[in-house]
Amino acid sequence: QVQLVESGGGSVQPGGSLRLSCTTSGFTYTYKCVTWFRQAPGKEREWVAALYGGGGDSYYADSVKGRFTISHDNAKNTTYLQMSSLRPEDTATYYCAADAGYGSCPNEPHPYKYWGQGTEVTVSS
């Protein structure tokens, strides 16, 4: 059984940093994507970043490019989202998702089979 558990959310001032973690169990990263989405209150779930194959190609939404970095630690079965230069518009619940099929890293939520419970990020002064 595949499980994803996010952690690392919290409250931070604009310009600050946070690192989110997505730890998996029962999941094989080979040829699969782990992706971060976020959802702000009253808004649709938004694609943030994706990492292919547990350390291969990475992809970023334009809104976070240059500020966020996605990475992976194989020994810990954990994918990270390092968020820097945070802005109030980054406030959202962040979700990790996994497995949209072999070789596929879509930027839409519905193809992903597995989801974590979400972790909240608040950026406010």
JSON list of C-alpha atoms in Angstrom, two decimals:
[
{"chain": "A", "resi": 1, "resn": "GLN", "atom": "CA", "xyz": [0.00, 0.00, 0.00]},
{"chain": "A", "resi": 2, "resn": "VAL", "atom": "CA", "xyz": [1.40, 3.37, -1.05]},
{"chain": "A", "resi": 3, "resn": "GLN", "atom": "CA", "xyz": [1.39, 6.17, 1.48]},
{"chain": "A", "resi": 4, "resn": "LEU", "atom": "CA", "xyz": [2.58, 9.76, 1.23]},
{"chain": "A", "resi": 5, "resn": "VAL", "atom": "CA", "xyz": [3.09, 11.94, 4.28]},
{"chain": "A", "resi": 6, "resn": "GLU", "atom": "CA", "xyz": [3.87, 15.65, 4.03]},
{"chain": "A", "resi": 7, "resn": "SER", "atom": "CA", "xyz": [5.47, 17.74, 6.73]},
{"chain": "A", "resi": 8, "resn": "GLY", "atom": "CA", "xyz": [7.28, 21.03, 7.17]},
{"chain": "A", "resi": 9, "resn": "GLY", "atom": "CA", "xyz": [4.51, 23.54, 6.74]},
{"chain": "A", "resi": 10, "resn": "GLY", "atom": "CA", "xyz": [4.10, 26.54, 9.00]},
{"chain": "A", "resi": 11, "resn": "SER", "atom": "CA", "xyz": [3.91, 30.29, 9.18]},
{"chain": "A", "resi": 12, "resn": "VAL", "atom": "CA", "xyz": [6.64, 32.53, 7.85]},
{"chain": "A", "resi": 13, "resn": "GLN", "atom": "CA", "xyz": [7.12, 36.19, 7.03]},
{"chain": "A", "resi": 14, "resn": "PRO", "atom": "CA", "xyz": [7.44, 37.36, 3.43]},
{"chain": "A", "resi": 15, "resn": "GLY", "atom": "CA", "xyz": [10.93, 36.71, 2.17]},
{"chain": "A", "resi": 16, "resn": "GLY", "atom": "CA", "xyz": [11.36, 33.74, 4.46]},
{"chain": "A", "resi": 17, "resn": "SER", "atom": "CA", "xyz": [11.99, 30.09, 3.70]},
{"chain": "A", "resi": 18, "resn": "LEU", "atom": "CA", "xyz": [10.46, 26.71, 4.45]},
{"chain": "A", "resi": 19, "resn": "ARG", "atom": "CA", "xyz": [11.28, 23.17, 3.44]},
{"chain": "A", "resi": 20, "resn": "LEU", "atom": "CA", "xyz": [8.45, 20.75, 2.86]},
{"chain": "A", "resi": 21, "resn": "SER", "atom": "CA", "xyz": [8.96, 16.99, 2.95]},
{"chain": "A", "resi": 22, "resn": "CYS", "atom": "CA", "xyz": [7.00, 14.21, 1.29]},
{"chain": "A", "resi": 23, "resn": "THR", "atom": "CA", "xyz": [7.94, 10.81, 2.66]},
{"chain": "A", "resi": 24, "resn": "THR", "atom": "CA", "xyz": [6.63, 7.76, 0.85]},
{"chain": "A", "resi": 25, "resn": "SER", "atom": "CA", "xyz": [6.20, 4.13, 1.69]},
{"chain": "A", "resi": 26, "resn": "GLY", "atom": "CA", "xyz": [5.43, 1.33, -0.71]},
{"chain": "A", "resi": 27, "resn": "PHE", "atom": "CA", "xyz": [6.27, 3.50, -3.73]},
{"chain": "A", "resi": 28, "resn": "THR", "atom": "CA", "xyz": [8.85, 2.91, -6.44]},
{"chain": "A", "resi": 29, "resn": "TYR", "atom": "CA", "xyz": [10.28, 6.10, -7.93]},
{"chain": "A", "resi": 30, "resn": "THR", "atom": "CA", "xyz": [11.70, 4.57, -11.10]},
{"chain": "A", "resi": 31, "resn": "TYR", "atom": "CA", "xyz": [10.07, 6.13, -14.18]},
{"chain": "A", "resi": 32, "resn": "LYS", "atom": "CA", "xyz": [7.49, 7.84, -11.99]},
{"chain": "A", "resi": 33, "resn": "CYS", "atom": "CA", "xyz": [6.92, 11.42, -10.91]},
{"chain": "A", "resi": 34, "resn": "VAL", "atom": "CA", "xyz": [6.46, 12.95, -7.51]},
{"chain": "A", "resi": 35, "resn": "THR", "atom": "CA", "xyz": [4.76, 16.31, -7.81]},
{"chain": "A", "resi": 36, "resn": "TRP", "atom": "CA", "xyz": [3.85, 19.15, -5.48]},
{"chain": "A", "resi": 37, "resn": "PHE", "atom": "CA", "xyz": [0.54, 20.93, -5.84]},
{"chain": "A", "resi": 38, "resn": "ARG", "atom": "CA", "xyz": [-0.97, 23.66, -3.73]},
{"chain": "A", "resi": 39, "resn": "GLN", "atom": "CA", "xyz": [-4.45, 24.91, -3.09]},
{"chain": "A", "resi": 40, "resn": "ALA", "atom": "CA", "xyz": [-5.33, 28.28, -1.64]},
{"chain": "A", "resi": 41, "resn": "PRO", "atom": "CA", "xyz": [-8.77, 28.85, -0.07]},
{"chain": "A", "resi": 42, "resn": "GLY", "atom": "CA", "xyz": [-11.39, 29.29, -2.75]},
{"chain": "A", "resi": 43, "resn": "LYS", "atom": "CA", "xyz": [-9.02, 28.42, -5.56]},
{"chain": "A", "resi": 44, "resn": "GLU", "atom": "CA", "xyz": [-8.32, 25.38, -7.70]},
{"chain": "A", "resi": 45, "resn": "ARG", "atom": "CA", "xyz": [-5.44, 23.05, -6.98]},
{"chain": "A", "resi": 46, "resn": "GLU", "atom": "CA", "xyz": [-2.34, 24.42, -8.69]},
{"chain": "A", "resi": 47, "resn": "TRP", "atom": "CA", "xyz": [0.70, 22.56, -9.96]},
{"chain": "A", "resi": 48, "resn": "VAL", "atom": "CA", "xyz": [3.94, 23.74, -8.34]},
{"chain": "A", "resi": 49, "resn": "ALA", "atom": "CA", "xyz": [6.85, 21.44, -9.16]},
{"chain": "A", "resi": 50, "resn": "ALA", "atom": "CA", "xyz": [7.64, 17.89, -10.22]},
{"chain": "A", "resi": 51, "resn": "LEU", "atom": "CA", "xyz": [10.58, 15.53, -10.05]},
{"chain": "A", "resi": 52, "resn": "TYR", "atom": "CA", "xyz": [10.92, 12.58, -12.34]},
{"chain": "A", "resi": 53, "resn": "GLY", "atom": "CA", "xyz": [12.43, 9.25, -11.36]},
{"chain": "A", "resi": 54, "resn": "GLY", "atom": "CA", "xyz": [13.55, 10.20, -7.86]},
{"chain": "A", "resi": 55, "resn": "GLY", "atom": "CA", "xyz": [16.26, 12.57, -8.97]},
{"chain": "A", "resi": 56, "resn": "GLY", "atom": "CA", "xyz": [15.92, 13.04, -12.69]},
{"chain": "A", "resi": 57, "resn": "ASP", "atom": "CA", "xyz": [14.44, 15.98, -14.52]},
{"chain": "A", "resi": 58, "resn": "SER", "atom": "CA", "xyz": [12.67, 18.63, -12.50]},
{"chain": "A", "resi": 59, "resn": "TYR", "atom": "CA", "xyz": [9.92, 20.99, -13.58]},
{"chain": "A", "resi": 60, "resn": "TYR", "atom": "CA", "xyz": [8.57, 24.19, -12.07]},
{"chain": "A", "resi": 61, "resn": "ALA", "atom": "CA", "xyz": [5.59, 26.46, -12.47]},
{"chain": "A", "resi": 62, "resn": "ASP", "atom": "CA", "xyz": [6.57, 29.93, -13.67]},
{"chain": "A", "resi": 63, "resn": "SER", "atom": "CA", "xyz": [5.24, 31.40, -10.44]},
{"chain": "A", "resi": 64, "resn": "VAL", "atom": "CA", "xyz": [7.85, 29.57, -8.34]},
{"chain": "A", "resi": 65, "resn": "LYS", "atom": "CA", "xyz": [10.75, 29.19, -10.75]},
{"chain": "A", "resi": 66, "resn": "GLY", "atom": "CA", "xyz": [13.96, 30.50, -9.22]},
{"chain": "A", "resi": 67, "resn": "ARG", "atom": "CA", "xyz": [12.47, 30.49, -5.71]},
{"chain": "A", "resi": 68, "resn": "PHE", "atom": "CA", "xyz": [11.53, 26.84, -5.12]},
{"chain": "A", "resi": 69, "resn": "THR", "atom": "CA", "xyz": [13.69, 23.74, -5.54]},
{"chain": "A", "resi": 70, "resn": "ILE", "atom": "CA", "xyz": [12.48, 20.15, -5.65]},
{"chain": "A", "resi": 71, "resn": "SER", "atom": "CA", "xyz": [14.88, 17.38, -4.66]},
{"chain": "A", "resi": 72, "resn": "HIS", "atom": "CA", "xyz": [14.93, 13.83, -3.45]},
{"chain": "A", "resi": 73, "resn": "ASP", "atom": "CA", "xyz": [16.76, 11.68, -0.90]},
{"chain": "A", "resi": 74, "resn": "ASN", "atom": "CA", "xyz": [16.65, 8.03, -1.94]},
{"chain": "A", "resi": 75, "resn": "ALA", "atom": "CA", "xyz": [17.83, 6.77, 1.43]},
{"chain": "A", "resi": 76, "resn": "LYS", "atom": "CA", "xyz": [14.91, 8.48, 3.14]},
{"chain": "A", "resi": 77, "resn": "ASN", "atom": "CA", "xyz": [12.30, 7.94, 0.43]},
{"chain": "A", "resi": 78, "resn": "THR", "atom": "CA", "xyz": [11.60, 11.63, 0.74]},
{"chain": "A", "resi": 79, "resn": "THR", "atom": "CA", "xyz": [11.02, 14.35, -1.81]},
{"chain": "A", "resi": 80, "resn": "TYR", "atom": "CA", "xyz": [11.62, 17.90, -0.64]},
{"chain": "A", "resi": 81, "resn": "LEU", "atom": "CA", "xyz": [10.31, 21.27, -1.73]},
{"chain": "A", "resi": 82, "resn": "GLN", "atom": "CA", "xyz": [12.68, 24.01, -0.61]},
{"chain": "A", "resi": 83, "resn": "MET", "atom": "CA", "xyz": [10.81, 27.29, -0.73]},
{"chain": "A", "resi": 84, "resn": "SER", "atom": "CA", "xyz": [12.66, 30.59, -0.55]},
{"chain": "A", "resi": 85, "resn": "SER", "atom": "CA", "xyz": [11.74, 34.24, -1.00]},
{"chain": "A", "resi": 86, "resn": "LEU", "atom": "CA", "xyz": [8.21, 33.35, 0.02]},
{"chain": "A", "resi": 87, "resn": "ARG", "atom": "CA", "xyz": [5.38, 35.71, -0.84]},
{"chain": "A", "resi": 88, "resn": "PRO", "atom": "CA", "xyz": [1.89, 36.09, 0.60]},
{"chain": "A", "resi": 89, "resn": "GLU", "atom": "CA", "xyz": [0.51, 34.56, -2.61]},
{"chain": "A", "resi": 90, "resn": "ASP", "atom": "CA", "xyz": [2.36, 31.33, -1.78]},
{"chain": "A", "resi": 91, "resn": "THR", "atom": "CA", "xyz": [-0.06, 30.82, 1.12]},
{"chain": "A", "resi": 92, "resn": "ALA", "atom": "CA", "xyz": [-1.85, 27.53, 0.53]},
{"chain": "A", "resi": 93, "resn": "THR", "atom": "CA", "xyz": [-2.14, 23.92, 1.57]},
{"chain": "A", "resi": 94, "resn": "TYR", "atom": "CA", "xyz": [0.64, 22.02, -0.18]},
{"chain": "A", "resi": 95, "resn": "TYR", "atom": "CA", "xyz": [0.11, 18.45, -1.33]},
{"chain": "A", "resi": 96, "resn": "CYS", "atom": "CA", "xyz": [2.48, 15.91, -2.75]},
{"chain": "A", "resi": 97, "resn": "ALA", "atom": "CA", "xyz": [1.21, 13.46, -5.32]},
{"chain": "A", "resi": 98, "resn": "ALA", "atom": "CA", "xyz": [2.77, 10.42, -6.94]},
{"chain": "A", "resi": 99, "resn": "ASP", "atom": "CA", "xyz": [2.39, 8.11, -9.89]},
{"chain": "A", "resi": 100, "resn": "ALA", "atom": "CA", "xyz": [0.64, 9.45, -12.93]},
{"chain": "A", "resi": 101, "resn": "GLY", "atom": "CA", "xyz": [1.92, 6.55, -15.00]},
{"chain": "A", "resi": 102, "resn": "TYR", "atom": "CA", "xyz": [5.28, 5.52, -16.41]},
{"chain": "A", "resi": 103, "resn": "GLY", "atom": "CA", "xyz": [7.25, 8.43, -17.77]},
{"chain": "A", "resi": 104, "resn": "SER", "atom": "CA", "xyz": [4.47, 10.91, -17.10]},
{"chain": "A", "resi": 105, "resn": "CYS", "atom": "CA", "xyz": [4.68, 14.13, -15.10]},
{"chain": "A", "resi": 106, "resn": "PRO", "atom": "CA", "xyz": [1.43, 15.94, -15.83]},
{"chain": "A", "resi": 107, "resn": "ASN", "atom": "CA", "xyz": [0.71, 19.35, -14.36]},
{"chain": "A", "resi": 108, "resn": "GLU", "atom": "CA", "xyz": [-2.92, 18.48, -13.64]},
{"chain": "A", "resi": 109, "resn": "PRO", "atom": "CA", "xyz": [-4.02, 16.74, -10.45]},
{"chain": "A", "resi": 110, "resn": "HIS", "atom": "CA", "xyz": [-6.45, 14.12, -11.72]},
{"chain": "A", "resi": 111, "resn": "PRO", "atom": "CA", "xyz": [-3.94, 11.66, -13.24]},
{"chain": "A", "resi": 112, "resn": "TYR", "atom": "CA", "xyz": [-2.10, 11.12, -9.95]},
{"chain": "A", "resi": 113, "resn": "LYS", "atom": "CA", "xyz": [-2.94, 7.96, -8.05]},
{"chain": "A", "resi": 114, "resn": "TYR", "atom": "CA", "xyz": [-1.59, 8.76, -4.63]},
{"chain": "A", "resi": 115, "resn": "TRP", "atom": "CA", "xyz": [-1.85, 11.88, -2.48]},
{"chain": "A", "resi": 116, "resn": "GLY", "atom": "CA", "xyz": [-0.66, 13.04, 0.88]},
{"chain": "A", "resi": 117, "resn": "GLN", "atom": "CA", "xyz": [-2.87, 14.73, 3.44]},
{"chain": "A", "resi": 118, "resn": "GLY", "atom": "CA", "xyz": [-1.44, 18.20, 2.85]},
{"chain": "A", "resi": 119, "resn": "THR", "atom": "CA", "xyz": [0.59, 20.64, 4.91]},
{"chain": "A", "resi": 120, "resn": "GLU", "atom": "CA", "xyz": [-0.34, 24.28, 5.39]},
{"chain": "A", "resi": 121, "resn": "VAL", "atom": "CA", "xyz": [1.93, 27.17, 4.53]},
{"chain": "A", "resi": 122, "resn": "THR", "atom": "CA", "xyz": [1.07, 30.71, 5.58]},
{"chain": "A", "resi": 123, "resn": "VAL", "atom": "CA", "xyz": [3.14, 33.67, 4.44]},
{"chain": "A", "resi": 124, "resn": "SER", "atom": "CA", "xyz": [2.17, 36.81, 6.28]},
{"chain": "A", "resi": 125, "resn": "SER", "atom": "CA", "xyz": [3.69, 39.77, 8.05]}
]
